[in-house]
Amino acid sequence: YIVGKSKPQRSAAAGIASAQTIEDAAAAHPQLPQNSKALTFKSNMATPRTINAYAALGPSKQMVPYTFEAPPLPPAGVEVKVTHCGLCGSDVHLWQSDGGYKDFTAWAAGKDAQICGHEVIGEVTAVGSAVTHVKPGDRAGVGWQNGACHNCEWCLRGDEQLCGSVSCTCCEGNEGGFADYIRVKDGGFVYPIPDACDAAATAPLLCGGQTVWTPLRQQTKAGDRVGILGLGGLGTMAVTFAKALGCEVTALSSSDSKKAQALALGATGRGRSRPRWTVWTRRDGRDADEAGRSGRGRVDDGAGWSG
């Protein structure tokens, strides 16, 4: 987790107009009325922000402290003070500039520093004049996407991830959440986070969680038999979600090592039938899903686990 606070930039003469945060303005001008938040966040949106981050200055190079100046927020923009940020596999691919991510790195966009991080939880510290769904002081999250056109057929049906103008939080030169602040130009991709949600547990839901939630929500219903192939970060969340949605869950893996974890998460057939666990055996050098397609796997039906 990256936690920090950049140094306020305040002119003695400008006072509120150059205060970086609500707290700065209140400290400098204790006589301000209670509704002074409106004054401070409107000034913040027009003020650049000095952001302290961790960045890689080349593919696979060690991340180092890096400071940059973020531009003023547009009317639809939101600034979030980062308290937590998850580490996703896509961050690693961007950092290494591999796996098909090479063309989406900051270096491909002509910048010298790749700042990853797109599972962000924090506190809203400034909003643009067009933003109404969050306000300074609110808890909020930012995921993989940070922009779309909002007018195409995909956006209008709620599938902004398919928009031809989609923008990603830490790709193509956008600065991600491995920093003390993040500024998002399209506030529609900044989501209110309830205070009851644990920040460390919630952050991964903003990318990995969404990835498995969407197909489960759109393509399954209670009572369906669902197979979850692989039990890494996404697979464990998928088992949990599918169980909660009332599906009969079968976990599939190429080894026995995560059987107990899968059953504990909910691979139990809606809580009524026997535990479901499938191990695809590898034969003739083929990979696990090949063996599965040919039916040459084995299933523990709950009658007894065979090694």
PDB file of C-alpha atoms in Angstrom:
ATOM      1  CA  TYR A   1       0.000   0.000   0.000  1.00  0.00           C
ATOM      2  CA  ILE A   2       1.205   3.459  -0.897  1.00  0.00           C
ATOM      3  CA  VAL A   3       0.353   6.142   1.638  1.00  0.00           C
ATOM      4  CA  GLY A   4       1.516   9.730   1.692  1.00  0.00           C
ATOM      5  CA  LYS A   5       0.768  13.424   1.416  1.00  0.00           C
ATOM      6  CA  SER A   6       2.330  15.917  -0.931  1.00  0.00           C
ATOM      7  CA  LYS A   7       3.516  19.242   0.396  1.00  0.00           C
ATOM      8  CA  PRO A   8       0.814  21.943   0.171  1.00  0.00           C
ATOM      9  CA  GLN A   9       1.525  24.692  -2.329  1.00  0.00           C
ATOM     10  CA  ARG A  10       0.237  27.912  -0.788  1.00  0.00           C
ATOM     11  CA  SER A  11       0.985  31.543  -1.467  1.00  0.00           C
ATOM     12  CA  ALA A  12       0.700  33.840   1.537  1.00  0.00           C
ATOM     13  CA  ALA A  13      -1.115  36.375  -0.613  1.00  0.00           C
ATOM     14  CA  ALA A  14      -3.402  33.965  -2.434  1.00  0.00           C
ATOM     15  CA  GLY A  15      -4.703  32.153   0.668  1.00  0.00           C
ATOM     16  CA  ILE A  16      -7.686  30.014  -0.244  1.00  0.00           C
ATOM     17  CA  ALA A  17      -7.177  30.321  -3.970  1.00  0.00           C
ATOM     18  CA  SER A  18      -3.917  28.370  -3.848  1.00  0.00           C
ATOM     19  CA  ALA A  19      -4.692  26.010  -0.941  1.00  0.00           C
ATOM     20  CA  GLN A  20      -4.207  22.392  -2.000  1.00  0.00           C
ATOM     21  CA  THR A  21      -6.712  20.836   0.400  1.00  0.00           C
ATOM     22  CA  ILE A  22      -9.750  21.683   2.480  1.00  0.00           C
ATOM     23  CA  GLU A  23      -7.649  21.220   5.613  1.00  0.00           C
ATOM     24  CA  ASP A  24      -5.025  23.704   4.359  1.00  0.00           C
ATOM     25  CA  ALA A  25      -7.627  26.377   3.741  1.00  0.00           C
ATOM     26  CA  ALA A  26      -9.271  25.834   7.110  1.00  0.00           C
ATOM     27  CA  ALA A  27      -5.926  26.034   8.922  1.00  0.00           C
ATOM     28  CA  ALA A  28      -4.963  29.249   7.157  1.00  0.00           C
ATOM     29  CA  HIS A  29      -8.376  30.862   7.580  1.00  0.00           C
ATOM     30  CA  PRO A  30     -10.128  29.556  10.738  1.00  0.00           C
ATOM     31  CA  GLN A  31     -12.755  32.279  10.363  1.00  0.00           C
ATOM     32  CA  LEU A  32     -14.213  30.626   7.244  1.00  0.00           C
ATOM     33  CA  PRO A  33     -17.874  29.534   7.549  1.00  0.00           C
ATOM     34  CA  GLN A  34     -18.882  25.850   7.592  1.00  0.00           C
ATOM     35  CA  ASN A  35     -19.758  25.899   3.896  1.00  0.00           C
ATOM     36  CA  SER A  36     -16.168  26.809   2.994  1.00  0.00           C
ATOM     37  CA  LYS A  37     -15.753  23.338   1.425  1.00  0.00           C
ATOM     38  CA  ALA A  38     -17.444  24.675  -1.689  1.00  0.00           C
ATOM     39  CA  LEU A  39     -14.828  27.400  -1.956  1.00  0.00           C
ATOM     40  CA  THR A  40     -11.862  25.106  -1.429  1.00  0.00           C
ATOM     41  CA  PHE A  41     -12.772  22.286  -3.761  1.00  0.00           C
ATOM     42  CA  LYS A  42     -13.613  24.711  -6.576  1.00  0.00           C
ATOM     43  CA  SER A  43     -10.201  26.317  -6.183  1.00  0.00           C
ATOM     44  CA  ASN A  44      -8.538  22.895  -6.062  1.00  0.00           C
ATOM     45  CA  MET A  45      -9.918  21.869  -9.434  1.00  0.00           C
ATOM     46  CA  ALA A  46      -8.180  24.816 -11.097  1.00  0.00           C
ATOM     47  CA  THR A  47      -4.887  24.187  -9.280  1.00  0.00           C
ATOM     48  CA  PRO A  48      -2.124  21.840 -10.436  1.00  0.00           C
ATOM     49  CA  ARG A  49      -1.115  19.179  -7.932  1.00  0.00           C
ATOM     50  CA  THR A  50       2.397  18.020  -7.096  1.00  0.00           C
ATOM     51  CA  ILE A  51       2.110  14.245  -6.744  1.00  0.00           C
ATOM     52  CA  ASN A  52       4.618  11.909  -5.129  1.00  0.00           C
ATOM     53  CA  ALA A  53       4.618   8.458  -6.697  1.00  0.00           C
ATOM     54  CA  TYR A  54       6.605   5.284  -7.220  1.00  0.00           C
ATOM     55  CA  ALA A  55       7.551   4.806 -10.867  1.00  0.00           C
ATOM     56  CA  ALA A  56       9.623   2.564 -13.098  1.00  0.00           C
ATOM     57  CA  LEU A  57      11.946   4.545 -15.368  1.00  0.00           C
ATOM     58  CA  GLY A  58      12.320   1.633 -17.771  1.00  0.00           C
ATOM     59  CA  PRO A  59      10.900  -1.875 -18.335  1.00  0.00           C
ATOM     60  CA  SER A  60      11.467  -4.122 -15.305  1.00  0.00           C
ATOM     61  CA  LYS A  61      13.531  -1.453 -13.544  1.00  0.00           C
ATOM     62  CA  GLN A  62      13.128  -1.024  -9.804  1.00  0.00           C
ATOM     63  CA  MET A  63      10.396   1.418  -8.866  1.00  0.00           C
ATOM     64  CA  VAL A  64      11.761   4.599  -7.361  1.00  0.00           C
ATOM     65  CA  PRO A  65      10.260   7.745  -5.798  1.00  0.00           C
ATOM     66  CA  TYR A  66       9.053  10.039  -8.547  1.00  0.00           C
ATOM     67  CA  THR A  67       7.422  13.468  -8.376  1.00  0.00           C
ATOM     68  CA  PHE A  68       5.332  15.033 -11.121  1.00  0.00           C
ATOM     69  CA  GLU A  69       2.921  17.904 -11.616  1.00  0.00           C
ATOM     70  CA  ALA A  70      -0.655  16.851 -12.384  1.00  0.00           C
ATOM     71  CA  PRO A  71      -2.679  19.316 -14.489  1.00  0.00           C
ATOM     72  CA  PRO A  72      -5.787  21.079 -13.162  1.00  0.00           C
ATOM     73  CA  LEU A  73      -8.963  19.031 -13.010  1.00  0.00           C
ATOM     74  CA  PRO A  74     -11.497  19.437 -15.828  1.00  0.00           C
ATOM     75  CA  PRO A  75     -15.173  19.999 -14.915  1.00  0.00           C
ATOM     76  CA  ALA A  76     -15.830  16.236 -14.791  1.00  0.00           C
ATOM     77  CA  GLY A  77     -12.613  15.421 -12.922  1.00  0.00           C
ATOM     78  CA  VAL A  78     -12.064  14.035  -9.430  1.00  0.00           C
ATOM     79  CA  GLU A  79      -8.977  14.000  -7.228  1.00  0.00           C
ATOM     80  CA  VAL A  80      -8.506  11.172  -4.705  1.00  0.00           C
ATOM     81  CA  LYS A  81      -5.986  11.012  -1.890  1.00  0.00           C
ATOM     82  CA  VAL A  82      -4.783   7.409  -2.038  1.00  0.00           C
ATOM     83  CA  THR A  83      -4.867   5.319   1.129  1.00  0.00           C
ATOM     84  CA  HIS A  84      -4.721   1.834  -0.449  1.00  0.00           C
ATOM     85  CA  CYS A  85      -3.819   0.437  -3.863  1.00  0.00           C
ATOM     86  CA  GLY A  86      -3.789  -3.201  -4.909  1.00  0.00           C
ATOM     87  CA  LEU A  87      -1.156  -4.850  -7.088  1.00  0.00           C
ATOM     88  CA  CYS A  88      -2.662  -6.526 -10.168  1.00  0.00           C
ATOM     89  CA  GLY A  89      -1.117  -8.810 -12.771  1.00  0.00           C
ATOM     90  CA  SER A  90      -1.705  -6.078 -15.358  1.00  0.00           C
ATOM     91  CA  ASP A  91       0.530  -3.769 -13.307  1.00  0.00           C
ATOM     92  CA  VAL A  92       3.301  -6.334 -13.576  1.00  0.00           C
ATOM     93  CA  HIS A  93       2.816  -6.660 -17.345  1.00  0.00           C
ATOM     94  CA  LEU A  94       2.947  -2.882 -17.764  1.00  0.00           C
ATOM     95  CA  TRP A  95       6.040  -2.671 -15.587  1.00  0.00           C
ATOM     96  CA  GLN A  96       7.744  -5.423 -17.592  1.00  0.00           C
ATOM     97  CA  SER A  97       6.385  -4.095 -20.906  1.00  0.00           C
ATOM     98  CA  ASP A  98       5.357  -7.587 -21.972  1.00  0.00           C
ATOM     99  CA  GLY A  99       2.367  -9.843 -22.531  1.00  0.00           C
ATOM    100  CA  GLY A 100       0.818  -7.590 -25.150  1.00  0.00           C
ATOM    101  CA  TYR A 101       1.040  -4.535 -22.876  1.00  0.00           C
ATOM    102  CA  LYS A 102       4.110  -3.016 -24.522  1.00  0.00           C
ATOM    103  CA  ASP A 103       2.115  -0.610 -26.708  1.00  0.00           C
ATOM    104  CA  PHE A 104       0.117   0.639 -23.718  1.00  0.00           C
ATOM    105  CA  THR A 105       2.957   1.632 -21.423  1.00  0.00           C
ATOM    106  CA  ALA A 106       3.942   5.178 -20.551  1.00  0.00           C
ATOM    107  CA  TRP A 107       7.170   4.661 -22.486  1.00  0.00           C
ATOM    108  CA  ALA A 108       5.215   3.866 -25.662  1.00  0.00           C
ATOM    109  CA  ALA A 109       3.362   7.158 -25.087  1.00  0.00           C
ATOM    110  CA  GLY A 110       6.645   9.052 -24.982  1.00  0.00           C
ATOM    111  CA  LYS A 111       6.879   9.469 -21.204  1.00  0.00           C
ATOM    112  CA  ASP A 112       9.845   8.531 -19.075  1.00  0.00           C
ATOM    113  CA  ALA A 113       8.029   6.974 -16.104  1.00  0.00           C
ATOM    114  CA  GLN A 114       5.461   4.188 -15.788  1.00  0.00           C
ATOM    115  CA  ILE A 115       3.266   4.727 -12.718  1.00  0.00           C
ATOM    116  CA  CYS A 116       1.125   1.660 -12.147  1.00  0.00           C
ATOM    117  CA  GLY A 117      -1.814   1.049  -9.832  1.00  0.00           C
ATOM    118  CA  HIS A 118      -5.494   0.756 -10.698  1.00  0.00           C
ATOM    119  CA  GLU A 119      -7.160  -0.761  -7.634  1.00  0.00           C
ATOM    120  CA  VAL A 120      -7.367   2.465  -5.684  1.00  0.00           C
ATOM    121  CA  ILE A 121      -9.197   3.311  -2.465  1.00  0.00           C
ATOM    122  CA  GLY A 122      -8.941   6.763  -0.919  1.00  0.00           C
ATOM    123  CA  GLU A 123     -10.615  10.022   0.032  1.00  0.00           C
ATOM    124  CA  VAL A 124     -11.983  12.538  -2.434  1.00  0.00           C
ATOM    125  CA  THR A 125     -10.112  15.819  -1.998  1.00  0.00           C
ATOM    126  CA  ALA A 126     -11.337  17.827  -5.005  1.00  0.00           C
ATOM    127  CA  VAL A 127     -14.017  17.602  -7.679  1.00  0.00           C
ATOM    128  CA  GLY A 128     -14.829  19.463 -10.872  1.00  0.00           C
ATOM    129  CA  SER A 129     -17.841  21.715 -11.264  1.00  0.00           C
ATOM    130  CA  ALA A 130     -19.836  19.033 -13.128  1.00  0.00           C
ATOM    131  CA  VAL A 131     -19.360  16.295 -10.510  1.00  0.00           C
ATOM    132  CA  THR A 132     -22.306  15.592  -8.213  1.00  0.00           C
ATOM    133  CA  HIS A 133     -22.054  11.925  -7.178  1.00  0.00           C
ATOM    134  CA  VAL A 134     -19.039  12.391  -4.882  1.00  0.00           C
ATOM    135  CA  LYS A 135     -17.771  15.317  -2.846  1.00  0.00           C
ATOM    136  CA  PRO A 136     -14.614  16.163  -0.874  1.00  0.00           C
ATOM    137  CA  GLY A 137     -14.364  13.978   2.202  1.00  0.00           C
ATOM    138  CA  ASP A 138     -16.143  11.009   0.615  1.00  0.00           C
ATOM    139  CA  ARG A 139     -14.493   7.614   0.443  1.00  0.00           C
ATOM    140  CA  ALA A 140     -14.071   6.482  -3.159  1.00  0.00           C
ATOM    141  CA  GLY A 141     -12.430   3.956  -5.448  1.00  0.00           C
ATOM    142  CA  VAL A 142     -10.894   3.928  -8.927  1.00  0.00           C
ATOM    143  CA  GLY A 143     -10.444   0.789 -11.042  1.00  0.00           C
ATOM    144  CA  TRP A 144      -8.876  -0.215 -14.364  1.00  0.00           C
ATOM    145  CA  GLN A 145     -10.830   2.266 -16.498  1.00  0.00           C
ATOM    146  CA  ASN A 146     -10.810   6.029 -16.082  1.00  0.00           C
ATOM    147  CA  GLY A 147     -12.666   7.291 -19.145  1.00  0.00           C
ATOM    148  CA  ALA A 148     -15.124   6.588 -21.974  1.00  0.00           C
ATOM    149  CA  CYS A 149     -17.203   8.601 -24.445  1.00  0.00           C
ATOM    150  CA  HIS A 150     -20.545   7.902 -22.678  1.00  0.00           C
ATOM    151  CA  ASN A 151     -22.371   8.312 -26.001  1.00  0.00           C
ATOM    152  CA  CYS A 152     -21.685   5.202 -28.116  1.00  0.00           C
ATOM    153  CA  GLU A 153     -23.906   2.124 -28.266  1.00  0.00           C
ATOM    154  CA  TRP A 154     -21.702   0.316 -25.751  1.00  0.00           C
ATOM    155  CA  CYS A 155     -21.641   3.117 -23.211  1.00  0.00           C
ATOM    156  CA  LEU A 156     -25.389   3.636 -23.503  1.00  0.00           C
ATOM    157  CA  ARG A 157     -26.014  -0.017 -22.661  1.00  0.00           C
ATOM    158  CA  GLY A 158     -23.639   0.077 -19.697  1.00  0.00           C
ATOM    159  CA  ASP A 159     -20.680  -1.685 -21.353  1.00  0.00           C
ATOM    160  CA  GLU A 160     -18.207   1.192 -21.222  1.00  0.00           C
ATOM    161  CA  GLN A 161     -15.316  -1.277 -21.262  1.00  0.00           C
ATOM    162  CA  LEU A 162     -16.124  -1.880 -24.953  1.00  0.00           C
ATOM    163  CA  CYS A 163     -16.115   1.811 -25.859  1.00  0.00           C
ATOM    164  CA  GLY A 164     -13.778   2.723 -28.709  1.00  0.00           C
ATOM    165  CA  SER A 165     -12.589   5.706 -26.672  1.00  0.00           C
ATOM    166  CA  VAL A 166     -11.992   3.812 -23.445  1.00  0.00           C
ATOM    167  CA  SER A 167      -9.138   5.105 -21.304  1.00  0.00           C
ATOM    168  CA  CYS A 168      -7.296   3.069 -18.689  1.00  0.00           C
ATOM    169  CA  THR A 169      -6.084   4.361 -15.349  1.00  0.00           C
ATOM    170  CA  CYS A 170      -2.380   3.562 -15.651  1.00  0.00           C
ATOM    171  CA  CYS A 171      -1.943   2.959 -19.400  1.00  0.00           C
ATOM    172  CA  GLU A 172      -0.819   5.151 -22.283  1.00  0.00           C
ATOM    173  CA  GLY A 173       0.857   7.691 -20.025  1.00  0.00           C
ATOM    174  CA  ASN A 174      -1.925   8.013 -17.444  1.00  0.00           C
ATOM    175  CA  GLU A 175      -0.494   8.135 -13.925  1.00  0.00           C
ATOM    176  CA  GLY A 176      -1.897   5.396 -11.689  1.00  0.00           C
ATOM    177  CA  GLY A 177      -2.453   4.849  -8.003  1.00  0.00           C
ATOM    178  CA  PHE A 178       1.058   4.013  -6.797  1.00  0.00           C
ATOM    179  CA  ALA A 179       1.082   7.571  -5.500  1.00  0.00           C
ATOM    180  CA  ASP A 180      -0.241   9.779  -2.735  1.00  0.00           C
ATOM    181  CA  TYR A 181      -2.899  11.323  -5.010  1.00  0.00           C
ATOM    182  CA  ILE A 182      -4.557  10.384  -8.274  1.00  0.00           C
ATOM    183  CA  ARG A 183      -6.443  12.712 -10.602  1.00  0.00           C
ATOM    184  CA  VAL A 184      -9.123  11.214 -12.864  1.00  0.00           C
ATOM    185  CA  LYS A 185     -10.409  13.331 -15.748  1.00  0.00           C
ATOM    186  CA  ASP A 186     -13.685  11.406 -16.059  1.00  0.00           C
ATOM    187  CA  GLY A 187     -15.278  11.320 -12.625  1.00  0.00           C
ATOM    188  CA  GLY A 188     -17.839   8.790 -13.818  1.00  0.00           C
ATOM    189  CA  PHE A 189     -15.186   6.170 -13.099  1.00  0.00           C
ATOM    190  CA  VAL A 190     -14.722   7.237  -9.486  1.00  0.00           C
ATOM    191  CA  TYR A 191     -17.078   5.199  -7.303  1.00  0.00           C
ATOM    192  CA  PRO A 192     -18.340   5.863  -3.768  1.00  0.00           C
ATOM    193  CA  ILE A 193     -17.079   3.200  -1.335  1.00  0.00           C
ATOM    194  CA  PRO A 194     -19.113   2.539   1.848  1.00  0.00           C
ATOM    195  CA  ASP A 195     -17.258   3.122   5.089  1.00  0.00           C
ATOM    196  CA  ALA A 196     -18.165  -0.405   6.204  1.00  0.00           C
ATOM    197  CA  CYS A 197     -15.973  -1.922   3.466  1.00  0.00           C
ATOM    198  CA  ASP A 198     -12.449  -2.840   4.510  1.00  0.00           C
ATOM    199  CA  ALA A 199     -10.164  -0.881   2.189  1.00  0.00           C
ATOM    200  CA  ALA A 200      -7.479  -3.558   1.774  1.00  0.00           C
ATOM    201  CA  ALA A 201     -10.063  -6.234   0.946  1.00  0.00           C
ATOM    202  CA  THR A 202     -12.109  -3.947  -1.312  1.00  0.00           C
ATOM    203  CA  ALA A 203      -9.322  -2.566  -3.516  1.00  0.00           C
ATOM    204  CA  PRO A 204      -8.844  -5.792  -5.577  1.00  0.00           C
ATOM    205  CA  LEU A 205     -12.570  -5.853  -6.357  1.00  0.00           C
ATOM    206  CA  LEU A 206     -12.086  -2.753  -8.522  1.00  0.00           C
ATOM    207  CA  CYS A 207     -10.274  -4.760 -11.193  1.00  0.00           C
ATOM    208  CA  GLY A 208      -9.990  -8.490 -10.541  1.00  0.00           C
ATOM    209  CA  GLY A 209     -13.352  -8.594  -8.815  1.00  0.00           C
ATOM    210  CA  GLN A 210     -15.074  -6.728 -11.624  1.00  0.00           C
ATOM    211  CA  THR A 211     -13.463  -9.029 -14.197  1.00  0.00           C
ATOM    212  CA  VAL A 212     -15.181 -12.124 -12.816  1.00  0.00           C
ATOM    213  CA  TRP A 213     -18.324 -10.412 -11.511  1.00  0.00           C
ATOM    214  CA  THR A 214     -19.423  -9.160 -14.939  1.00  0.00           C
ATOM    215  CA  PRO A 215     -19.734 -12.547 -16.708  1.00  0.00           C
ATOM    216  CA  LEU A 216     -21.249 -14.171 -13.648  1.00  0.00           C
ATOM    217  CA  ARG A 217     -23.828 -11.407 -13.318  1.00  0.00           C
ATOM    218  CA  GLN A 218     -24.651 -11.284 -17.024  1.00  0.00           C
ATOM    219  CA  GLN A 219     -24.479 -14.953 -17.986  1.00  0.00           C
ATOM    220  CA  THR A 220     -25.528 -17.012 -14.959  1.00  0.00           C
ATOM    221  CA  LYS A 221     -28.501 -17.294 -12.634  1.00  0.00           C
ATOM    222  CA  ALA A 222     -29.233 -19.009  -9.333  1.00  0.00           C
ATOM    223  CA  GLY A 223     -29.209 -22.771  -9.761  1.00  0.00           C
ATOM    224  CA  ASP A 224     -26.772 -22.828 -12.686  1.00  0.00           C
ATOM    225  CA  ARG A 225     -23.803 -25.172 -12.550  1.00  0.00           C
ATOM    226  CA  VAL A 226     -20.676 -23.060 -12.860  1.00  0.00           C
ATOM    227  CA  GLY A 227     -17.103 -24.214 -13.285  1.00  0.00           C
ATOM    228  CA  ILE A 228     -14.253 -21.960 -12.166  1.00  0.00           C
ATOM    229  CA  LEU A 229     -10.982 -22.835 -13.912  1.00  0.00           C
ATOM    230  CA  GLY A 230      -7.935 -21.778 -11.925  1.00  0.00           C
ATOM    231  CA  LEU A 231      -7.738 -20.604  -8.320  1.00  0.00           C
ATOM    232  CA  GLY A 232      -5.495 -17.577  -8.358  1.00  0.00           C
ATOM    233  CA  GLY A 233      -6.664 -14.100  -7.374  1.00  0.00           C
ATOM    234  CA  LEU A 234      -9.524 -14.001  -9.888  1.00  0.00           C
ATOM    235  CA  GLY A 235     -10.530 -17.625  -9.417  1.00  0.00           C
ATOM    236  CA  THR A 236     -10.935 -17.346  -5.666  1.00  0.00           C
ATOM    237  CA  MET A 237     -13.140 -14.275  -6.093  1.00  0.00           C
ATOM    238  CA  ALA A 238     -15.145 -16.036  -8.820  1.00  0.00           C
ATOM    239  CA  VAL A 239     -15.865 -19.008  -6.544  1.00  0.00           C
ATOM    240  CA  THR A 240     -16.979 -16.634  -3.787  1.00  0.00           C
ATOM    241  CA  PHE A 241     -19.253 -14.613  -6.101  1.00  0.00           C
ATOM    242  CA  ALA A 242     -20.756 -17.659  -7.826  1.00  0.00           C
ATOM    243  CA  LYS A 243     -21.568 -19.199  -4.455  1.00  0.00           C
ATOM    244  CA  ALA A 244     -23.221 -15.949  -3.291  1.00  0.00           C
ATOM    245  CA  LEU A 245     -25.280 -15.804  -6.514  1.00  0.00           C
ATOM    246  CA  GLY A 246     -26.748 -19.198  -5.757  1.00  0.00           C
ATOM    247  CA  CYS A 247     -24.825 -21.237  -8.323  1.00  0.00           C
ATOM    248  CA  GLU A 248     -23.604 -24.802  -7.905  1.00  0.00           C
ATOM    249  CA  VAL A 249     -19.880 -24.259  -8.029  1.00  0.00           C
ATOM    250  CA  THR A 250     -17.228 -26.685  -9.258  1.00  0.00           C
ATOM    251  CA  ALA A 251     -13.628 -25.590  -8.863  1.00  0.00           C
ATOM    252  CA  LEU A 252     -11.168 -26.824 -11.496  1.00  0.00           C
ATOM    253  CA  SER A 253      -7.414 -26.940 -11.155  1.00  0.00           C
ATOM    254  CA  SER A 254      -4.336 -28.688 -12.502  1.00  0.00           C
ATOM    255  CA  SER A 255      -3.176 -29.667  -9.006  1.00  0.00           C
ATOM    256  CA  ASP A 256      -4.552 -30.716  -5.638  1.00  0.00           C
ATOM    257  CA  SER A 257      -2.844 -27.940  -3.705  1.00  0.00           C
ATOM    258  CA  LYS A 258      -5.831 -25.582  -3.485  1.00  0.00           C
ATOM    259  CA  LYS A 259      -8.622 -28.068  -2.898  1.00  0.00           C
ATOM    260  CA  ALA A 260      -9.198 -27.121   0.749  1.00  0.00           C
ATOM    261  CA  GLN A 261      -9.224 -23.418  -0.098  1.00  0.00           C
ATOM    262  CA  ALA A 262     -11.759 -23.887  -2.899  1.00  0.00           C
ATOM    263  CA  LEU A 263     -14.122 -25.901  -0.734  1.00  0.00           C
ATOM    264  CA  ALA A 264     -13.820 -23.347   2.060  1.00  0.00           C
ATOM    265  CA  LEU A 265     -14.703 -20.527  -0.354  1.00  0.00           C
ATOM    266  CA  GLY A 266     -17.919 -22.150  -1.482  1.00  0.00           C
ATOM    267  CA  ALA A 267     -17.333 -24.878  -4.051  1.00  0.00           C
ATOM    268  CA  THR A 268     -20.045 -26.862  -2.301  1.00  0.00           C
ATOM    269  CA  GLY A 269     -22.994 -26.953  -4.691  1.00  0.00           C
ATOM    270  CA  ARG A 270     -25.100 -24.129  -3.209  1.00  0.00           C
ATOM    271  CA  GLY A 271     -24.337 -25.360   0.274  1.00  0.00           C
ATOM    272  CA  ARG A 272     -26.529 -28.469  -0.080  1.00  0.00           C
ATOM    273  CA  SER A 273     -24.894 -30.978  -2.387  1.00  0.00           C
ATOM    274  CA  ARG A 274     -21.510 -32.583  -1.957  1.00  0.00           C
ATOM    275  CA  PRO A 275     -18.295 -30.619  -2.512  1.00  0.00           C
ATOM    276  CA  ARG A 276     -17.266 -30.301  -6.131  1.00  0.00           C
ATOM    277  CA  TRP A 277     -13.612 -30.335  -7.081  1.00  0.00           C
ATOM    278  CA  THR A 278     -12.112 -31.288 -10.412  1.00  0.00           C
ATOM    279  CA  VAL A 279      -8.480 -31.927 -11.220  1.00  0.00           C
ATOM    280  CA  TRP A 280      -7.569 -32.020 -14.901  1.00  0.00           C
ATOM    281  CA  THR A 281      -4.721 -34.460 -15.376  1.00  0.00           C
ATOM    282  CA  ARG A 282      -1.903 -33.648 -17.762  1.00  0.00           C
ATOM    283  CA  ARG A 283      -1.245 -36.388 -20.253  1.00  0.00           C
ATOM    284  CA  ASP A 284       1.016 -36.667 -23.274  1.00  0.00           C
ATOM    285  CA  GLY A 285       2.432 -33.224 -22.551  1.00  0.00           C
ATOM    286  CA  ARG A 286      -0.903 -31.485 -23.121  1.00  0.00           C
ATOM    287  CA  ASP A 287      -2.011 -28.626 -20.925  1.00  0.00           C
ATOM    288  CA  ALA A 288      -4.741 -28.884 -18.322  1.00  0.00           C
ATOM    289  CA  ASP A 289      -7.588 -27.401 -20.353  1.00  0.00           C
ATOM    290  CA  GLU A 290      -6.808 -29.746 -23.261  1.00  0.00           C
ATOM    291  CA  ALA A 291      -7.219 -32.696 -20.925  1.00  0.00           C
ATOM    292  CA  GLY A 292     -10.470 -31.184 -19.704  1.00  0.00           C
ATOM    293  CA  ARG A 293     -11.894 -30.755 -23.180  1.00  0.00           C
ATOM    294  CA  SER A 294     -11.183 -34.386 -23.966  1.00  0.00           C
ATOM    295  CA  GLY A 295     -12.889 -35.494 -20.784  1.00  0.00           C
ATOM    296  CA  ARG A 296      -9.746 -37.136 -19.502  1.00  0.00           C
ATOM    297  CA  GLY A 297      -9.861 -35.529 -16.082  1.00  0.00           C
ATOM    298  CA  ARG A 298     -11.064 -36.864 -12.758  1.00  0.00           C
ATOM    299  CA  VAL A 299     -13.767 -35.564 -10.475  1.00  0.00           C
ATOM    300  CA  ASP A 300     -14.056 -35.969  -6.729  1.00  0.00           C
ATOM    301  CA  ASP A 301     -17.812 -36.309  -6.258  1.00  0.00           C
ATOM    302  CA  GLY A 302     -17.637 -36.112  -2.489  1.00  0.00           C
ATOM    303  CA  ALA A 303     -17.706 -39.876  -1.979  1.00  0.00           C
ATOM    304  CA  GLY A 304     -13.999 -39.827  -1.238  1.00  0.00           C
ATOM    305  CA  TRP A 305     -10.955 -37.994  -2.479  1.00  0.00           C
ATOM    306  CA  SER A 306      -8.580 -40.072  -4.583  1.00  0.00           C
ATOM    307  CA  GLY A 307      -5.078 -38.688  -4.968  1.00  0.00           C
TER     308      GLY A 307
END
